[in-house]
PDB file of C-alpha atoms in Angstrom:
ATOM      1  CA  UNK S   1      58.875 -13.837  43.880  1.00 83.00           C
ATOM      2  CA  UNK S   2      57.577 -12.044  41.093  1.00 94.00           C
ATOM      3  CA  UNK S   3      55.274  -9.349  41.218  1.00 96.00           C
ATOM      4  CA  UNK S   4      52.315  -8.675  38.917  1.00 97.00           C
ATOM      5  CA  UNK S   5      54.074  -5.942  36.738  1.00 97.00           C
ATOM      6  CA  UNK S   6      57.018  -7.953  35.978  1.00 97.00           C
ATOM      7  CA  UNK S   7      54.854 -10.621  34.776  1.00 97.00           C
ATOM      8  CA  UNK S   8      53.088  -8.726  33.100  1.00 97.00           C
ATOM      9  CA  UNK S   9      55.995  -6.765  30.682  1.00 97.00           C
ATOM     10  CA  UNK S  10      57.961 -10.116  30.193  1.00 97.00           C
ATOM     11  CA  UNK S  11      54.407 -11.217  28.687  1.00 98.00           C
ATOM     12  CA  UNK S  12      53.835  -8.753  26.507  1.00 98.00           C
ATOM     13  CA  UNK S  13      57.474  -9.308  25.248  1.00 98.00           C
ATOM     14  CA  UNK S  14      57.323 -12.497  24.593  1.00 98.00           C
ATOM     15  CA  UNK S  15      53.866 -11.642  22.901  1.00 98.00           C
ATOM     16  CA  UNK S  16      55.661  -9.111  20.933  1.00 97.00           C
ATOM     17  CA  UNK S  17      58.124 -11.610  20.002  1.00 97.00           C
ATOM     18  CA  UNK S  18      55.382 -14.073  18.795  1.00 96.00           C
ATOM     19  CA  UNK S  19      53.946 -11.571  16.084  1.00 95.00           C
ATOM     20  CA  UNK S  20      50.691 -11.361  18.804  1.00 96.00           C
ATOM     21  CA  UNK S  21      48.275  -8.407  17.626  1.00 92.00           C
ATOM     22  CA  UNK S  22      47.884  -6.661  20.855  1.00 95.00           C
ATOM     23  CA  UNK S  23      50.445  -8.396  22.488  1.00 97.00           C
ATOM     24  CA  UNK S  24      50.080  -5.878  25.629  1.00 97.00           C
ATOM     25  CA  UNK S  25      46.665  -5.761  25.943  1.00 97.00           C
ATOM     26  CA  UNK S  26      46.621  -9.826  25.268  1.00 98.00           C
ATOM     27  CA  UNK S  27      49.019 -10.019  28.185  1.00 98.00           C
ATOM     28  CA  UNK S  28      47.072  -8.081  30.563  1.00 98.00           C
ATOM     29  CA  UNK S  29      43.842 -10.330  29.960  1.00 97.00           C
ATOM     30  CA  UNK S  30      45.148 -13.436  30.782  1.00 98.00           C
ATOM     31  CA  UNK S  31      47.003 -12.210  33.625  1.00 98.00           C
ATOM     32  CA  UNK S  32      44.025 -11.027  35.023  1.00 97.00           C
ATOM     33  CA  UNK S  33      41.973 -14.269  34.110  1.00 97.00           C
ATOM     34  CA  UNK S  34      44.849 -15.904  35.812  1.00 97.00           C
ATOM     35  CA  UNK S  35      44.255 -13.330  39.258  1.00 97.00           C
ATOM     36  CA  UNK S  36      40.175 -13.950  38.459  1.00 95.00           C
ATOM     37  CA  UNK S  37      39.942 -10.117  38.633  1.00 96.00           C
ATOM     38  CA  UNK S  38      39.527  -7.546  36.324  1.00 94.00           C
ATOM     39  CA  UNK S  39      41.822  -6.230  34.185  1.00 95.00           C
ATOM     40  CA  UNK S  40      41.781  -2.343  35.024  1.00 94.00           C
ATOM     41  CA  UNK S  41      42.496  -4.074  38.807  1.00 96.00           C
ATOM     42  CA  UNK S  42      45.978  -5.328  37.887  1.00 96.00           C
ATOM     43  CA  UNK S  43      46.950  -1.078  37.527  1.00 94.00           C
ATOM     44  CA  UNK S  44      46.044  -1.088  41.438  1.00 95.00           C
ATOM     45  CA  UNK S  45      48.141  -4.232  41.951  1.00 95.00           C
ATOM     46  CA  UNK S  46      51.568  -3.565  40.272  1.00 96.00           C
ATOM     47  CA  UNK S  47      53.638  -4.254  43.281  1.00 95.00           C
ATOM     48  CA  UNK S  48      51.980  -7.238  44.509  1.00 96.00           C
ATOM     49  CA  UNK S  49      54.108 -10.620  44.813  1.00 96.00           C
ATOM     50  CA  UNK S  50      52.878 -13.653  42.622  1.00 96.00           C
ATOM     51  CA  UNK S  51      52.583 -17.169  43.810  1.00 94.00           C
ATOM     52  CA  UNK S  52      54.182 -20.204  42.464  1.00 95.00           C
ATOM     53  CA  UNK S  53      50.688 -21.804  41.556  1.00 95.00           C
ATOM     54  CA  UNK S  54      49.263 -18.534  39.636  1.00 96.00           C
ATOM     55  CA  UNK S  55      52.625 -18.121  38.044  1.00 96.00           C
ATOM     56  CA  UNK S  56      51.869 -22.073  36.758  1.00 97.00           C
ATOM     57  CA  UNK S  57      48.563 -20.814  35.742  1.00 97.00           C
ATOM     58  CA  UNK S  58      49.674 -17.829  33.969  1.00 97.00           C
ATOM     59  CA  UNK S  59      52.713 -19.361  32.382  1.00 97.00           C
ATOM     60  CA  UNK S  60      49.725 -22.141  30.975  1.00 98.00           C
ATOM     61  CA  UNK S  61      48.340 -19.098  29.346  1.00 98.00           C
ATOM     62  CA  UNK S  62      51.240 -17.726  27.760  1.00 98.00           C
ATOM     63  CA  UNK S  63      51.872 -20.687  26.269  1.00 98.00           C
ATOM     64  CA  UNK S  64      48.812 -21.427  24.733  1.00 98.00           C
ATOM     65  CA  UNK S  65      48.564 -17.661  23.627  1.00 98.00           C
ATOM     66  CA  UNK S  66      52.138 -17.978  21.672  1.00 98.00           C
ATOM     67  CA  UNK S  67      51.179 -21.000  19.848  1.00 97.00           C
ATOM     68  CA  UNK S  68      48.544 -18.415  18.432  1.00 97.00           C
ATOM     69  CA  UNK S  69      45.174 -20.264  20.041  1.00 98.00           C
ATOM     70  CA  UNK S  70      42.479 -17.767  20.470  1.00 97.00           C
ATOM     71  CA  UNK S  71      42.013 -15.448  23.310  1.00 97.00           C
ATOM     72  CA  UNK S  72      38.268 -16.472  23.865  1.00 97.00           C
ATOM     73  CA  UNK S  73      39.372 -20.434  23.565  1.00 98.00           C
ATOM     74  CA  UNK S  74      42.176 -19.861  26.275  1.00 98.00           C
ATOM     75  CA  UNK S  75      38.870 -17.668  28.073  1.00 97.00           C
ATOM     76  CA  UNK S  76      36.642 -20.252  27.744  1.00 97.00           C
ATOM     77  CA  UNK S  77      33.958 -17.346  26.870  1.00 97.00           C
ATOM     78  CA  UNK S  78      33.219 -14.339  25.398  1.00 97.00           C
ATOM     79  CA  UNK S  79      29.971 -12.100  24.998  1.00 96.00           C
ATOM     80  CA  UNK S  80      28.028 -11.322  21.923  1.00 97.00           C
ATOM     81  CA  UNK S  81      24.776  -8.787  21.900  1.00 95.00           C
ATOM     82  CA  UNK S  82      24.744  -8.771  26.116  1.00 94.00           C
ATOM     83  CA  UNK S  83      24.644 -12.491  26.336  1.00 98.00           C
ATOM     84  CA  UNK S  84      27.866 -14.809  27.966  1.00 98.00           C
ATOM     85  CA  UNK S  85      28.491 -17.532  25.871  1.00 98.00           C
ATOM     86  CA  UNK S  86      31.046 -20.638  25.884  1.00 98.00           C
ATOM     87  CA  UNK S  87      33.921 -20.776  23.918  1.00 97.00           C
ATOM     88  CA  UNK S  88      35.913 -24.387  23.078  1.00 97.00           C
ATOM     89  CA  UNK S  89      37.210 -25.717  19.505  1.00 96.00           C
ATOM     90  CA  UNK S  90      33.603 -27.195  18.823  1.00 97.00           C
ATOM     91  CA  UNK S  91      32.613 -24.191  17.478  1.00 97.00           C
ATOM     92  CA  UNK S  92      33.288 -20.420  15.555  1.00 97.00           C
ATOM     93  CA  UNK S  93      34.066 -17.654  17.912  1.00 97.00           C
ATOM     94  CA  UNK S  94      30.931 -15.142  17.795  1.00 97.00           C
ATOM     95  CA  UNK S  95      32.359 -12.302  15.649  1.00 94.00           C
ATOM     96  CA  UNK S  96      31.776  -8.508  16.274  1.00 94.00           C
ATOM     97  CA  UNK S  97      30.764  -8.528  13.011  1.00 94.00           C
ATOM     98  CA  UNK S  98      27.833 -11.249  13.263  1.00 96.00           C
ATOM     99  CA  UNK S  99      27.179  -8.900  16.227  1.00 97.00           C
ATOM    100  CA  UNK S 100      26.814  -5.676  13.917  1.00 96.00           C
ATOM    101  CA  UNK S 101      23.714  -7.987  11.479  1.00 97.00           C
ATOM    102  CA  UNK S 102      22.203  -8.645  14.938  1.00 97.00           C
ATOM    103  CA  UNK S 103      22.016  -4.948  15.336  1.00 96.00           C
ATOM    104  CA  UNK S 104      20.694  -4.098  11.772  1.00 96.00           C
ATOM    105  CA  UNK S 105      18.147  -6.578  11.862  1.00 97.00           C
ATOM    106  CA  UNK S 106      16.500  -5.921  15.518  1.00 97.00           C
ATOM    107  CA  UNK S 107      16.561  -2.218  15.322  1.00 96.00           C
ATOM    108  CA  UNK S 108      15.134  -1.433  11.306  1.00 96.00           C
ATOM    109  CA  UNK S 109      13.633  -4.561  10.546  1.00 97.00           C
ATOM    110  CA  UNK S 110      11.775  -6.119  14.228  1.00 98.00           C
ATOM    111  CA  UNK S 111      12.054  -3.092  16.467  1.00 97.00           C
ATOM    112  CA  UNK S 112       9.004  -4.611  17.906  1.00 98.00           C
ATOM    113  CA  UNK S 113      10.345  -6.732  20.745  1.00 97.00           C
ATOM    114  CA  UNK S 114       7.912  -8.036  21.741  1.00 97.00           C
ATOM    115  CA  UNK S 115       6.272  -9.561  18.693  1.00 96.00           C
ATOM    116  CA  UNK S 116       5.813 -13.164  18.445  1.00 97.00           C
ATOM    117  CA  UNK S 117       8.429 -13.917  15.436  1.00 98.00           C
ATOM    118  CA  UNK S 118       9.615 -17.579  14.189  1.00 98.00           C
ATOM    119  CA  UNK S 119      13.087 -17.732  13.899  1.00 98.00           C
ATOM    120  CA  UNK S 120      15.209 -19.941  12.396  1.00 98.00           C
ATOM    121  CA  UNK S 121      19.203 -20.115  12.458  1.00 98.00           C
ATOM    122  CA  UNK S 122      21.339 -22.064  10.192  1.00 98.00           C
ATOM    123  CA  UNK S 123      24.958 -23.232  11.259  1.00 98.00           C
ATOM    124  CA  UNK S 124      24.044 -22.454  14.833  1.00 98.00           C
ATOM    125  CA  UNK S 125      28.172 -22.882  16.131  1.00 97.00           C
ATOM    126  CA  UNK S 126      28.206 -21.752  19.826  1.00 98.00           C
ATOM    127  CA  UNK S 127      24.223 -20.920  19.760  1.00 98.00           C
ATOM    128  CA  UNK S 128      25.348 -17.041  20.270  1.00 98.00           C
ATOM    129  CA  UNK S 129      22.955 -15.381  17.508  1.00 98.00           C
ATOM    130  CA  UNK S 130      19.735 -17.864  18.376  1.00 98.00           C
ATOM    131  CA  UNK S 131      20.385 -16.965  22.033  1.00 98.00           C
ATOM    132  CA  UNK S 132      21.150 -12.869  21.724  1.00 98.00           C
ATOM    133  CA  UNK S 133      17.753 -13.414  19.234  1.00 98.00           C
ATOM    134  CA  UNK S 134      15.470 -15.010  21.623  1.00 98.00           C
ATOM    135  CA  UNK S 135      17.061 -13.144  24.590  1.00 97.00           C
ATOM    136  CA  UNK S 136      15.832  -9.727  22.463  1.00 97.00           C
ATOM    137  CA  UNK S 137      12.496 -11.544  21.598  1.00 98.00           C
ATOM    138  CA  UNK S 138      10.346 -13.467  24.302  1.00 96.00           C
ATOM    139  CA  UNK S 139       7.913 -14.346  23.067  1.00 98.00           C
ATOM    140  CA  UNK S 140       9.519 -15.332  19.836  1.00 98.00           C
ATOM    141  CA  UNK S 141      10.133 -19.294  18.667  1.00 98.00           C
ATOM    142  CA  UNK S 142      13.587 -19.887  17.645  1.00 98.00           C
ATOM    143  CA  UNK S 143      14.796 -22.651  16.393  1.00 98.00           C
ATOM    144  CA  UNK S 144      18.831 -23.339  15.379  1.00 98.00           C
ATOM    145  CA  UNK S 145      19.876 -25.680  13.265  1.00 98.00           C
ATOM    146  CA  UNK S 146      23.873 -27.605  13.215  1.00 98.00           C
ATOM    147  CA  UNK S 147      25.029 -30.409  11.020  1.00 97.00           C
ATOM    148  CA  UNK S 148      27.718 -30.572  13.446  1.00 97.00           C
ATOM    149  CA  UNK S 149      26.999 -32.826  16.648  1.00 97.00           C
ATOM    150  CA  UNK S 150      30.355 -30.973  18.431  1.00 97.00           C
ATOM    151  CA  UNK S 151      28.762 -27.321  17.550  1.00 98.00           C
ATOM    152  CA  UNK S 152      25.143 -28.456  18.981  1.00 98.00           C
ATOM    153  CA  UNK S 153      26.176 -29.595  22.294  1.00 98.00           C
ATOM    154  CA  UNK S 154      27.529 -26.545  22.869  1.00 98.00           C
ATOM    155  CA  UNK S 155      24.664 -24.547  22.041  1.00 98.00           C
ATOM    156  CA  UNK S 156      22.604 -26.486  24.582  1.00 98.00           C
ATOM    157  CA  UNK S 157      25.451 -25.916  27.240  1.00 98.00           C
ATOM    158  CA  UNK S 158      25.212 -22.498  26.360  1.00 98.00           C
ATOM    159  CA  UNK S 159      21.249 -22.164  26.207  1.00 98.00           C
ATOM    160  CA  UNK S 160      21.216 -24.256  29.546  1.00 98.00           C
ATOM    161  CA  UNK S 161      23.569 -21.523  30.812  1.00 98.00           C
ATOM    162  CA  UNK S 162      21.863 -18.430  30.252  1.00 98.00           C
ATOM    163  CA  UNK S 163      18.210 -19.838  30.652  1.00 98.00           C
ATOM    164  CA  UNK S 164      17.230 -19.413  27.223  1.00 98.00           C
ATOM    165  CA  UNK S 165      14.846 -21.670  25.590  1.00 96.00           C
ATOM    166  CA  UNK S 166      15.775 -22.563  22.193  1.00 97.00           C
ATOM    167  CA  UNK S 167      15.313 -25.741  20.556  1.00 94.00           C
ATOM    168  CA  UNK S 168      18.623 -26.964  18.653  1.00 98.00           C
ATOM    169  CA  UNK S 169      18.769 -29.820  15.916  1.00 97.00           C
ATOM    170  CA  UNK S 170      20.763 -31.593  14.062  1.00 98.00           C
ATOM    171  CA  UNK S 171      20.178 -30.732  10.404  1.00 98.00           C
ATOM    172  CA  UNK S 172      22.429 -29.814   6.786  1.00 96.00           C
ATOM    173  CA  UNK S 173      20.822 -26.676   5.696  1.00 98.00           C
ATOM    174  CA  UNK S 174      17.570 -26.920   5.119  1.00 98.00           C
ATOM    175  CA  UNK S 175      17.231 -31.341   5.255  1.00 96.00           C
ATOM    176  CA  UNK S 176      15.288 -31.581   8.605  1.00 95.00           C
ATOM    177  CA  UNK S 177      13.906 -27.997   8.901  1.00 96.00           C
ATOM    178  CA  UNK S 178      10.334 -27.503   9.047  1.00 96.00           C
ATOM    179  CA  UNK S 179       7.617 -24.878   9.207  1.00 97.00           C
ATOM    180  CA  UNK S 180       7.838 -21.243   8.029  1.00 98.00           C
ATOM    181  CA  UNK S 181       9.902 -18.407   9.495  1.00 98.00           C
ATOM    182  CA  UNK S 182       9.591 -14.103   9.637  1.00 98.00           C
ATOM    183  CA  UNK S 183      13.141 -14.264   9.722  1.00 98.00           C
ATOM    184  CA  UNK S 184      15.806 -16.787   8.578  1.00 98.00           C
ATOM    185  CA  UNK S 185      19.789 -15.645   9.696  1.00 98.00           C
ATOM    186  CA  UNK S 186      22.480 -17.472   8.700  1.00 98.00           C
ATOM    187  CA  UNK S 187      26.606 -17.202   9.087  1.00 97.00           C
ATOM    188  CA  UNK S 188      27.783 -20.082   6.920  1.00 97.00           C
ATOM    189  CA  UNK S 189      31.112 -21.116   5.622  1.00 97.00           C
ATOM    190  CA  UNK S 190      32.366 -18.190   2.921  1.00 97.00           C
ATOM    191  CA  UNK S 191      35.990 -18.201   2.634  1.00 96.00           C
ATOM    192  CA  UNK S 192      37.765 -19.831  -0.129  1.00 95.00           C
ATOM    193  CA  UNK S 193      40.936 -21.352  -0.258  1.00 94.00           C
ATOM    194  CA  UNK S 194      42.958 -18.478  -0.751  1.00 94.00           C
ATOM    195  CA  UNK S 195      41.235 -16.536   2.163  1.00 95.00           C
ATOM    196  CA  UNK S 196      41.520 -19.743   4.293  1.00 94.00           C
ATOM    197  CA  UNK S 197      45.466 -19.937   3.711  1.00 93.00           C
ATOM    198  CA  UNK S 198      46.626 -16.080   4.473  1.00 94.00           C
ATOM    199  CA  UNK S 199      43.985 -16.139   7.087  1.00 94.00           C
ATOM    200  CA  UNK S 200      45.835 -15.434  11.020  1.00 94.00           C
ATOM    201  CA  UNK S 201      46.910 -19.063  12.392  1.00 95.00           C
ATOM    202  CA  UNK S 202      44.099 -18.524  15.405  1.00 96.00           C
ATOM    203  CA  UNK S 203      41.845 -18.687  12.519  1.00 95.00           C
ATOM    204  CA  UNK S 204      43.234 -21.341  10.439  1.00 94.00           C
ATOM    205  CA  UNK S 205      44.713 -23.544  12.775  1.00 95.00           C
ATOM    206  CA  UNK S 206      42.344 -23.649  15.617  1.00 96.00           C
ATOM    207  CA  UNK S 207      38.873 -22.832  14.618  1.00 96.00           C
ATOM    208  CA  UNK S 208      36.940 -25.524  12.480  1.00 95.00           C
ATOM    209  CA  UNK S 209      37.465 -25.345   8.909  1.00 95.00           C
ATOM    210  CA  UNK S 210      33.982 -26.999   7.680  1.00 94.00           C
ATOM    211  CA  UNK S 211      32.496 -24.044   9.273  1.00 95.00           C
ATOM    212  CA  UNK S 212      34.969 -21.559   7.218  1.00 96.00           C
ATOM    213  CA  UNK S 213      35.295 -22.379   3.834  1.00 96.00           C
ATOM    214  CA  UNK S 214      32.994 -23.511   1.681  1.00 97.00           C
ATOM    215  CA  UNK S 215      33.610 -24.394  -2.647  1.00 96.00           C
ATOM    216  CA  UNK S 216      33.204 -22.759  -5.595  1.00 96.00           C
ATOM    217  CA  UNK S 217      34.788 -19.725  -4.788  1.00 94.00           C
ATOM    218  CA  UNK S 218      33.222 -19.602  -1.142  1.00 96.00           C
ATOM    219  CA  UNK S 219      29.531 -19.101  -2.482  1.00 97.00           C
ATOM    220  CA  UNK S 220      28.291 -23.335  -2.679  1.00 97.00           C
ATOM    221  CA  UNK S 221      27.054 -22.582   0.771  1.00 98.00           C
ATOM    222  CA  UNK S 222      25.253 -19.281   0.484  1.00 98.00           C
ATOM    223  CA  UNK S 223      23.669 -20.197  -2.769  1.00 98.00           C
ATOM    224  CA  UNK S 224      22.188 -23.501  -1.742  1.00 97.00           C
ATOM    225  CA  UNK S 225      20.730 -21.489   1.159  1.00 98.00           C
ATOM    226  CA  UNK S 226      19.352 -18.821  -0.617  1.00 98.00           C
ATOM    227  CA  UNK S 227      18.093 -20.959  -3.489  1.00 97.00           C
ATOM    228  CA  UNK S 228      15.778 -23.078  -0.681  1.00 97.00           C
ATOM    229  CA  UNK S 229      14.964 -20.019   1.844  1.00 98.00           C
ATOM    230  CA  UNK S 230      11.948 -19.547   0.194  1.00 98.00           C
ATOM    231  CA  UNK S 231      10.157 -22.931   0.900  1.00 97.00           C
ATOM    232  CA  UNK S 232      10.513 -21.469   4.649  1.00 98.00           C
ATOM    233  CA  UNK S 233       9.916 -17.677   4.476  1.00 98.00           C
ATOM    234  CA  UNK S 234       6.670 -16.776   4.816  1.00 98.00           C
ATOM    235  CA  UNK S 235       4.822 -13.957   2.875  1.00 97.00           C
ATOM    236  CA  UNK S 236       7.064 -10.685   3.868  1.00 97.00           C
ATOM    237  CA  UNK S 237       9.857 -12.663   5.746  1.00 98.00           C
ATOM    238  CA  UNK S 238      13.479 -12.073   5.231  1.00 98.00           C
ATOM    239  CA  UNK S 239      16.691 -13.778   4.920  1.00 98.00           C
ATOM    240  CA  UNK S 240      20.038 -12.460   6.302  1.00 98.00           C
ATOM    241  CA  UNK S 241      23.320 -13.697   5.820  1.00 97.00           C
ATOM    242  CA  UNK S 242      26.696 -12.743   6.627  1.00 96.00           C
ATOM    243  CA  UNK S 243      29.219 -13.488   3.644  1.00 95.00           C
ATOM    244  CA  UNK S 244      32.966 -12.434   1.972  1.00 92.00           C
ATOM    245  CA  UNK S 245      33.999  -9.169   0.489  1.00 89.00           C
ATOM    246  CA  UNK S 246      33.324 -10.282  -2.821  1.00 89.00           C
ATOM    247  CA  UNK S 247      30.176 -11.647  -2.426  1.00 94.00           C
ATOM    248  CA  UNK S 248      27.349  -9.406  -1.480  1.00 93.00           C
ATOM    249  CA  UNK S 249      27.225  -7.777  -4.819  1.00 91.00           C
ATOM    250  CA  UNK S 250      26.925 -10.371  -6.882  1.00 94.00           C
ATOM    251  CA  UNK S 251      24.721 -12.728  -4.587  1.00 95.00           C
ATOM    252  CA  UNK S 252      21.781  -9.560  -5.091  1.00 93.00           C
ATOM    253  CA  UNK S 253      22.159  -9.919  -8.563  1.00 94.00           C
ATOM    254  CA  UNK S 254      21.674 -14.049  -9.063  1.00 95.00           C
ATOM    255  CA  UNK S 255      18.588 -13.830  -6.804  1.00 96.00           C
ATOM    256  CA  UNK S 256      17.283 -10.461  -7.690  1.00 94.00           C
ATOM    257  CA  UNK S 257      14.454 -12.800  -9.516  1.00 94.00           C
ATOM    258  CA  UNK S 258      13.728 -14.823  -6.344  1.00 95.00           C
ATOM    259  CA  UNK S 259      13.233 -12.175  -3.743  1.00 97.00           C
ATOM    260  CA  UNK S 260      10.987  -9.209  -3.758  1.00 95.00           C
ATOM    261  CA  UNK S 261      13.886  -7.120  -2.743  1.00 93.00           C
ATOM    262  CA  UNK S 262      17.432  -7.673  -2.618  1.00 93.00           C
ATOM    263  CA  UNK S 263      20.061  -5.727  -0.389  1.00 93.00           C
ATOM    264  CA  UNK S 264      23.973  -5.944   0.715  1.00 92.00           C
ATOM    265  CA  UNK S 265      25.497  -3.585   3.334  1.00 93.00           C
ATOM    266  CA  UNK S 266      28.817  -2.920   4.523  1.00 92.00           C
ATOM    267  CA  UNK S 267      30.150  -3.164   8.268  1.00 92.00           C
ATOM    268  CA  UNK S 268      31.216  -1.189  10.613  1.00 92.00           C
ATOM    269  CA  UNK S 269      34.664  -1.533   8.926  1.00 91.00           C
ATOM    270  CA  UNK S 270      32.965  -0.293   5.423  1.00 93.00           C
ATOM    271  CA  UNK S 271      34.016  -3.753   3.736  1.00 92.00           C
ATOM    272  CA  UNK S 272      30.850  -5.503   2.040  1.00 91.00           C
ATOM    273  CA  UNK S 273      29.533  -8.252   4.533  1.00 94.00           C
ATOM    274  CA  UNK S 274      26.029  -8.688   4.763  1.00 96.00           C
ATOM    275  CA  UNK S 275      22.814  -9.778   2.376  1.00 96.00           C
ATOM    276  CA  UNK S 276      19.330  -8.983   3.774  1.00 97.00           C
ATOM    277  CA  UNK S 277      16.799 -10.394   1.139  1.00 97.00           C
ATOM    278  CA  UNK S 278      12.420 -10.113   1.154  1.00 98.00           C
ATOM    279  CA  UNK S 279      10.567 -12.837   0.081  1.00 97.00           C
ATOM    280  CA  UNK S 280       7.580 -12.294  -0.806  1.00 96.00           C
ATOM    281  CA  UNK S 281       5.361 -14.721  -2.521  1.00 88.00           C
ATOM    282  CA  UNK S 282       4.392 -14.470  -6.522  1.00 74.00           C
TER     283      UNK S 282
END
C-alpha cells in the first residue's frame, strides 16, 4: 500500500509534468478532498497507508486536474466574500478579483449595512456576488438576473444552500428587468478573441465562453449595459462593473456625458479592472 506522502510527491510530479501552476499545492488539495480532511492534516499523516478505494478516488482527481479542468470544478465549491458557493460547468468560477469590487463597493460606497438598498445583478453565473451582497445587506432587495437557464439553476441551488433570499430571473441585460436600483453590479463577458485564445486551457476549455467574450473588441457587452443603466438607477445610484485591461479608461470617457461621475480603479494586482459610475438625473 501506498502511504499519503508518496501519493502525494508522485502527484505533484505528474502535475509538474502537466505545466500545472502550483502543481504541489494543487496536489495537496485534492488529496486532502480525497481524505475529506484538511489540507494542513495530511503534514500529520505522512506515514499513513492508503486504501485501494481512496487511491481510485484520488487517481479520479489527478486525472481530471491534468486534463487542466479547474480546481473549484473538480471541488465542486469554492468561497467568495465568506459565503460557500457551488461550482459545476454551468457557470464562471467567482474570481478573487470580483471579490476585491465587492470590497470597494460595501466598505466606501454602502458602509451602512443595514440600509434597505435595491440591488440588481446582471449575468448572475453561480449567484456568488447577489448572495455575498444580500448576505452583507438584510434588509436589502436583490434581485439577479441570467440569460442563461444552466447559470440560474445554479444560483437557486446555491441561494437554497446558504439560506439567502434572492430572487433570480431569466433575462438578456436589461429585457425583463424592472424597477429602479441604488446599486447595479455587473461582471459580463470582456475578453476578446485574442484574450480568449492565449487564455490558460481551465479557462478556455472548460468555463463557458458566452460568459467570456463578448464583440467588438470585448466592449458590445459593457456598452449596451452602461448605455441602458440609467433607465434603472435611481437619483444618486451607481453602476459597477468589472471589465479588461484596456477598457476602464476609455469606457469613463464615452459615458463621461451620461453619468454624473465617472471612475476606473485598478486591483489588487495594479492592472485596470473596474468602472464605478453615478447617475444622477439631469
Amino acid at each position: 500500500m501506498q502511504s499519503i506522502l508518496e501519493i502525494l510527491n508522485k502527484t505533484t510530479a505528474y502535475f509538474a509534468q502537466k505545466g500545472i501552476p502550483d502543481a504541489k499545492i494543487d496536489a495537496q488539495i485534492l488529496v486532502a478532498h480525497a481524505l475529506k480532511c484538511k489540507r494542513l492534516e495530511l503534514f500529520l499523516r505522512f506515514d499513513e497507508p492508503l486504501t485501494a478505494e481512496k487511491l481510485d478516488t484520488i487517481r479520479d482527481f489527478v486525472r481530471r486536474r491534468a486534463r487542466r479542468e479547474p480546481l473549484q470544478y473538480i471541488l465542486g465549491e469554492t468561497e467568495f466574500f465568506g459565503v460557500p458557493i457551488k461550482c459545476d460547468a454551468r457557470a464562471l468560477i467567482p474570481r478573487s478579483e470580483t471579490e476585491e469590487l465587492c470590497e470597494i463597493l460595501c466598505e466606501k460606497y454602502f458602509p451602512d449595512a443595514s440600509a434597505p438598498l435595491d440591488i440588481l445583478e446582471l449575468g448572475v453565473g453561480t449567484g456568488a456576488v447577489s448572495l455575498a451582497l444580500k448576505k452583507r445587506y438584510a434588509n436589502a432587495n436583490v434581485r439577479g438576473l441570467d440569460i442563461s437557464q444552466d447559470a440560474l439553476s445554479l444560483a437557486r441551488e446555491n441561494a437554497a444552500a446558504n439560506g439567502i433570499d434572492v430572487d433570480f430571473f431569466q433575462s438578456d441585460w436589461f429585457e425583463n428587468a424592472s424597477g429602479k436600483f441604488d446599486l447595479i453590479f455587473s461582471n459580463p463577458p470582456y475578453l476578446t478573441d485574442a484574450e480568449v485564445a492565449s487564455a490558460q486551457p481551465e479557462v478556455s476549455q472548460f468555463e463557458p465562453m458566452k460568459a467570456l467574450r463578448s464583440d467588438d473588441d470585448g466592449f458590445a457587452d459593457l456598452r449596451k449595459i452602461l448605455a441602458r443603466a440609467p433607465e434603472f438607477l435611481k437619483d444618486g445610484a451607481f453602476i459597477a462593473c468589472e471589465c479588461g485591461i484596456a477598457q476602464p479608461e476609455k469606457l469613463a470617457e464615452e459615458f463621461a456625458e451620461v453619468y454624473a461621475q465617472t471612475l476606473w480603479l485598478k486591483d489588487a494586482s495594479n492592472r485596470p479592472r473596474f468602472i464605478i459610475f453615478k447617475y444622477c438625473k439631469k
